[in-house]
């Protein structure tokens, strides 16, 4: 059970780290309104993903803590839901990449979206769900997210 409680904290920390450079700088004057909107949407996608991911893990943790036979069912539902979260976030980032006029930002968003899609394809079991923070910390999503954060920080 301890593992189930630690992972939402890791996910929130990872989300905060990914957003650390996005939109928090007073030097964003070099970005036009279109790029600023893309940065804000990226920020919203990551915040919503982080909140929803933590919620799914908490639901599983509660079911298991209560000794409920529903723990296994909750795990199965979490696998499908978390995979869907990644797919949805990837779609959102791809859509925003197509709408932004800043080519570098569009490339970073597309790279992050590709990374999210790769992670979604890897989620098959609840152990995969539990390993999501590690999956996000490396690879295409991490690289694309860093590019987006660097651009958004101005």
Tab-separated table of C-alpha atoms in Angstrom:
chain	number	residue	atom	x	y	z
A	1	UNK	CA	0.000	0.000	0.000
A	2	UNK	CA	2.843	2.391	0.724
A	3	UNK	CA	3.765	2.251	-2.983
A	4	UNK	CA	0.272	3.387	-3.950
A	5	UNK	CA	0.524	6.453	-1.745
A	6	UNK	CA	3.994	7.449	-2.909
A	7	UNK	CA	3.252	7.338	-6.627
A	8	UNK	CA	0.643	10.152	-6.682
A	9	UNK	CA	3.172	12.305	-4.845
A	10	UNK	CA	5.797	11.409	-7.462
A	11	UNK	CA	3.362	12.218	-10.242
A	12	UNK	CA	2.542	15.603	-8.778
A	13	UNK	CA	6.237	16.331	-8.264
A	14	UNK	CA	6.960	15.311	-11.854
A	15	UNK	CA	4.130	17.533	-13.104
A	16	UNK	CA	5.491	20.442	-11.091
A	17	UNK	CA	8.997	19.855	-12.440
A	18	UNK	CA	7.705	19.743	-16.015
A	19	UNK	CA	5.898	23.018	-15.485
A	20	UNK	CA	8.675	24.793	-13.616
A	21	UNK	CA	9.846	26.641	-16.699
A	22	UNK	CA	6.513	27.111	-18.385
A	23	UNK	CA	4.769	30.431	-18.078
A	24	UNK	CA	6.475	31.476	-14.882
A	25	UNK	CA	8.896	34.009	-16.314
A	26	UNK	CA	8.446	37.738	-16.549
A	27	UNK	CA	10.602	37.604	-19.690
A	28	UNK	CA	7.804	36.152	-21.821
A	29	UNK	CA	7.688	39.349	-23.871
A	30	UNK	CA	9.597	37.585	-26.633
A	31	UNK	CA	6.609	35.273	-27.242
A	32	UNK	CA	3.570	36.389	-29.208
A	33	UNK	CA	0.009	35.799	-28.025
A	34	UNK	CA	-0.277	32.604	-30.049
A	35	UNK	CA	2.840	31.099	-28.432
A	36	UNK	CA	1.745	32.256	-24.978
A	37	UNK	CA	-1.604	30.531	-25.512
A	38	UNK	CA	0.233	27.349	-26.535
A	39	UNK	CA	2.357	27.521	-23.391
A	40	UNK	CA	-0.728	28.026	-21.256
A	41	UNK	CA	-2.493	25.097	-22.901
A	42	UNK	CA	0.573	22.871	-22.372
A	43	UNK	CA	0.520	23.903	-18.727
A	44	UNK	CA	-3.204	23.053	-18.488
A	45	UNK	CA	-2.720	19.652	-20.169
A	46	UNK	CA	0.044	18.685	-17.728
A	47	UNK	CA	-1.879	19.975	-14.693
A	48	UNK	CA	-5.049	18.113	-15.700
A	49	UNK	CA	-3.105	14.930	-16.442
A	50	UNK	CA	-1.327	15.090	-13.088
A	51	UNK	CA	-4.573	15.673	-11.178
A	52	UNK	CA	-6.431	12.865	-12.963
A	53	UNK	CA	-3.535	10.402	-12.667
A	54	UNK	CA	-3.325	10.996	-8.917
A	55	UNK	CA	-7.081	10.577	-8.616
A	56	UNK	CA	-7.017	7.176	-10.317
A	57	UNK	CA	-4.212	5.954	-8.078
A	58	UNK	CA	-6.000	7.203	-4.977
A	59	UNK	CA	-9.137	5.297	-5.979
A	60	UNK	CA	-7.129	2.074	-6.291
A	61	UNK	CA	-5.339	2.747	-3.009
A	62	UNK	CA	-8.635	3.302	-1.185
A	63	UNK	CA	-10.156	0.117	-2.594
A	64	UNK	CA	-7.113	-1.895	-1.528
A	65	UNK	CA	-6.884	-0.238	1.900
A	66	UNK	CA	-10.488	-1.150	2.625
A	67	UNK	CA	-9.631	-4.756	1.865
A	68	UNK	CA	-12.176	-4.623	-0.863
A	69	UNK	CA	-12.390	-7.282	-3.538
A	70	UNK	CA	-12.842	-4.334	-5.858
A	71	UNK	CA	-9.111	-3.525	-5.686
A	72	UNK	CA	-8.300	-5.676	-8.707
A	73	UNK	CA	-11.200	-4.204	-10.661
A	74	UNK	CA	-10.048	-0.709	-9.698
A	75	UNK	CA	-6.554	-1.559	-10.986
A	76	UNK	CA	-7.943	-2.730	-14.320
A	77	UNK	CA	-10.016	0.419	-14.635
A	78	UNK	CA	-6.978	2.535	-13.779
A	79	UNK	CA	-4.936	0.901	-16.558
A	80	UNK	CA	-7.538	1.831	-19.169
A	81	UNK	CA	-8.121	5.287	-17.702
A	82	UNK	CA	-4.439	6.213	-17.449
A	83	UNK	CA	-3.781	4.972	-20.982
A	84	UNK	CA	-6.674	7.201	-22.059
A	85	UNK	CA	-5.199	10.162	-20.155
A	86	UNK	CA	-1.977	9.831	-22.124
A	87	UNK	CA	-3.804	9.483	-25.429
A	88	UNK	CA	-5.942	12.518	-24.688
A	89	UNK	CA	-2.972	14.631	-23.588
A	90	UNK	CA	-1.065	13.615	-26.728
A	91	UNK	CA	-4.037	14.653	-28.898
A	92	UNK	CA	-4.250	17.995	-27.119
A	93	UNK	CA	-0.555	18.698	-27.589
A	94	UNK	CA	-0.661	17.677	-31.256
A	95	UNK	CA	-3.645	19.930	-31.879
A	96	UNK	CA	-1.908	22.846	-30.198
A	97	UNK	CA	1.304	22.139	-32.142
A	98	UNK	CA	-0.650	22.536	-35.386
A	99	UNK	CA	-2.163	25.829	-34.214
A	100	UNK	CA	0.959	27.577	-32.963
A	101	UNK	CA	2.918	29.889	-35.248
A	102	UNK	CA	6.209	29.340	-33.384
A	103	UNK	CA	7.960	26.510	-35.267
A	104	UNK	CA	10.272	25.558	-32.372
A	105	UNK	CA	7.372	25.436	-29.944
A	106	UNK	CA	5.326	23.382	-32.392
A	107	UNK	CA	8.190	20.897	-32.726
A	108	UNK	CA	8.563	20.634	-28.946
A	109	UNK	CA	4.832	20.084	-28.488
A	110	UNK	CA	4.797	17.446	-31.222
A	111	UNK	CA	7.795	15.685	-29.680
A	112	UNK	CA	6.159	15.701	-26.239
A	113	UNK	CA	2.942	14.385	-27.812
A	114	UNK	CA	4.856	11.574	-29.513
A	115	UNK	CA	6.402	10.704	-26.158
A	116	UNK	CA	3.001	10.586	-24.477
A	117	UNK	CA	1.669	8.329	-27.235
A	118	UNK	CA	4.675	6.015	-26.768
A	119	UNK	CA	4.007	5.825	-23.046
A	120	UNK	CA	0.298	5.129	-23.631
A	121	UNK	CA	1.238	2.201	-25.865
A	122	UNK	CA	3.406	0.758	-23.069
A	123	UNK	CA	0.671	0.782	-20.415
A	124	UNK	CA	-0.715	-2.733	-20.229
A	125	UNK	CA	-0.701	-3.579	-16.511
A	126	UNK	CA	-1.127	-1.807	-13.213
A	127	UNK	CA	2.624	-2.069	-12.639
A	128	UNK	CA	3.012	-0.010	-15.830
A	129	UNK	CA	0.636	2.577	-14.356
A	130	UNK	CA	2.774	2.682	-11.231
A	131	UNK	CA	5.918	3.197	-13.333
A	132	UNK	CA	4.499	6.142	-15.288
A	133	UNK	CA	6.582	8.804	-13.486
A	134	UNK	CA	9.770	6.990	-14.486
A	135	UNK	CA	8.525	6.600	-18.081
A	136	UNK	CA	7.777	10.314	-18.276
A	137	UNK	CA	11.139	11.326	-16.847
A	138	UNK	CA	13.055	9.939	-19.832
A	139	UNK	CA	12.593	9.693	-23.580
A	140	UNK	CA	10.646	11.737	-26.096
A	141	UNK	CA	8.199	13.242	-23.632
A	142	UNK	CA	10.930	14.464	-21.291
A	143	UNK	CA	12.948	15.893	-24.189
A	144	UNK	CA	9.935	17.537	-25.834
A	145	UNK	CA	8.672	18.850	-22.511
A	146	UNK	CA	12.051	20.412	-21.769
A	147	UNK	CA	12.030	22.106	-25.176
A	148	UNK	CA	8.545	23.485	-24.534
A	149	UNK	CA	9.478	24.641	-21.026
A	150	UNK	CA	12.624	26.366	-22.284
A	151	UNK	CA	10.682	28.216	-24.991
A	152	UNK	CA	7.823	29.126	-22.685
A	153	UNK	CA	10.229	30.452	-20.049
A	154	UNK	CA	11.280	33.035	-22.624
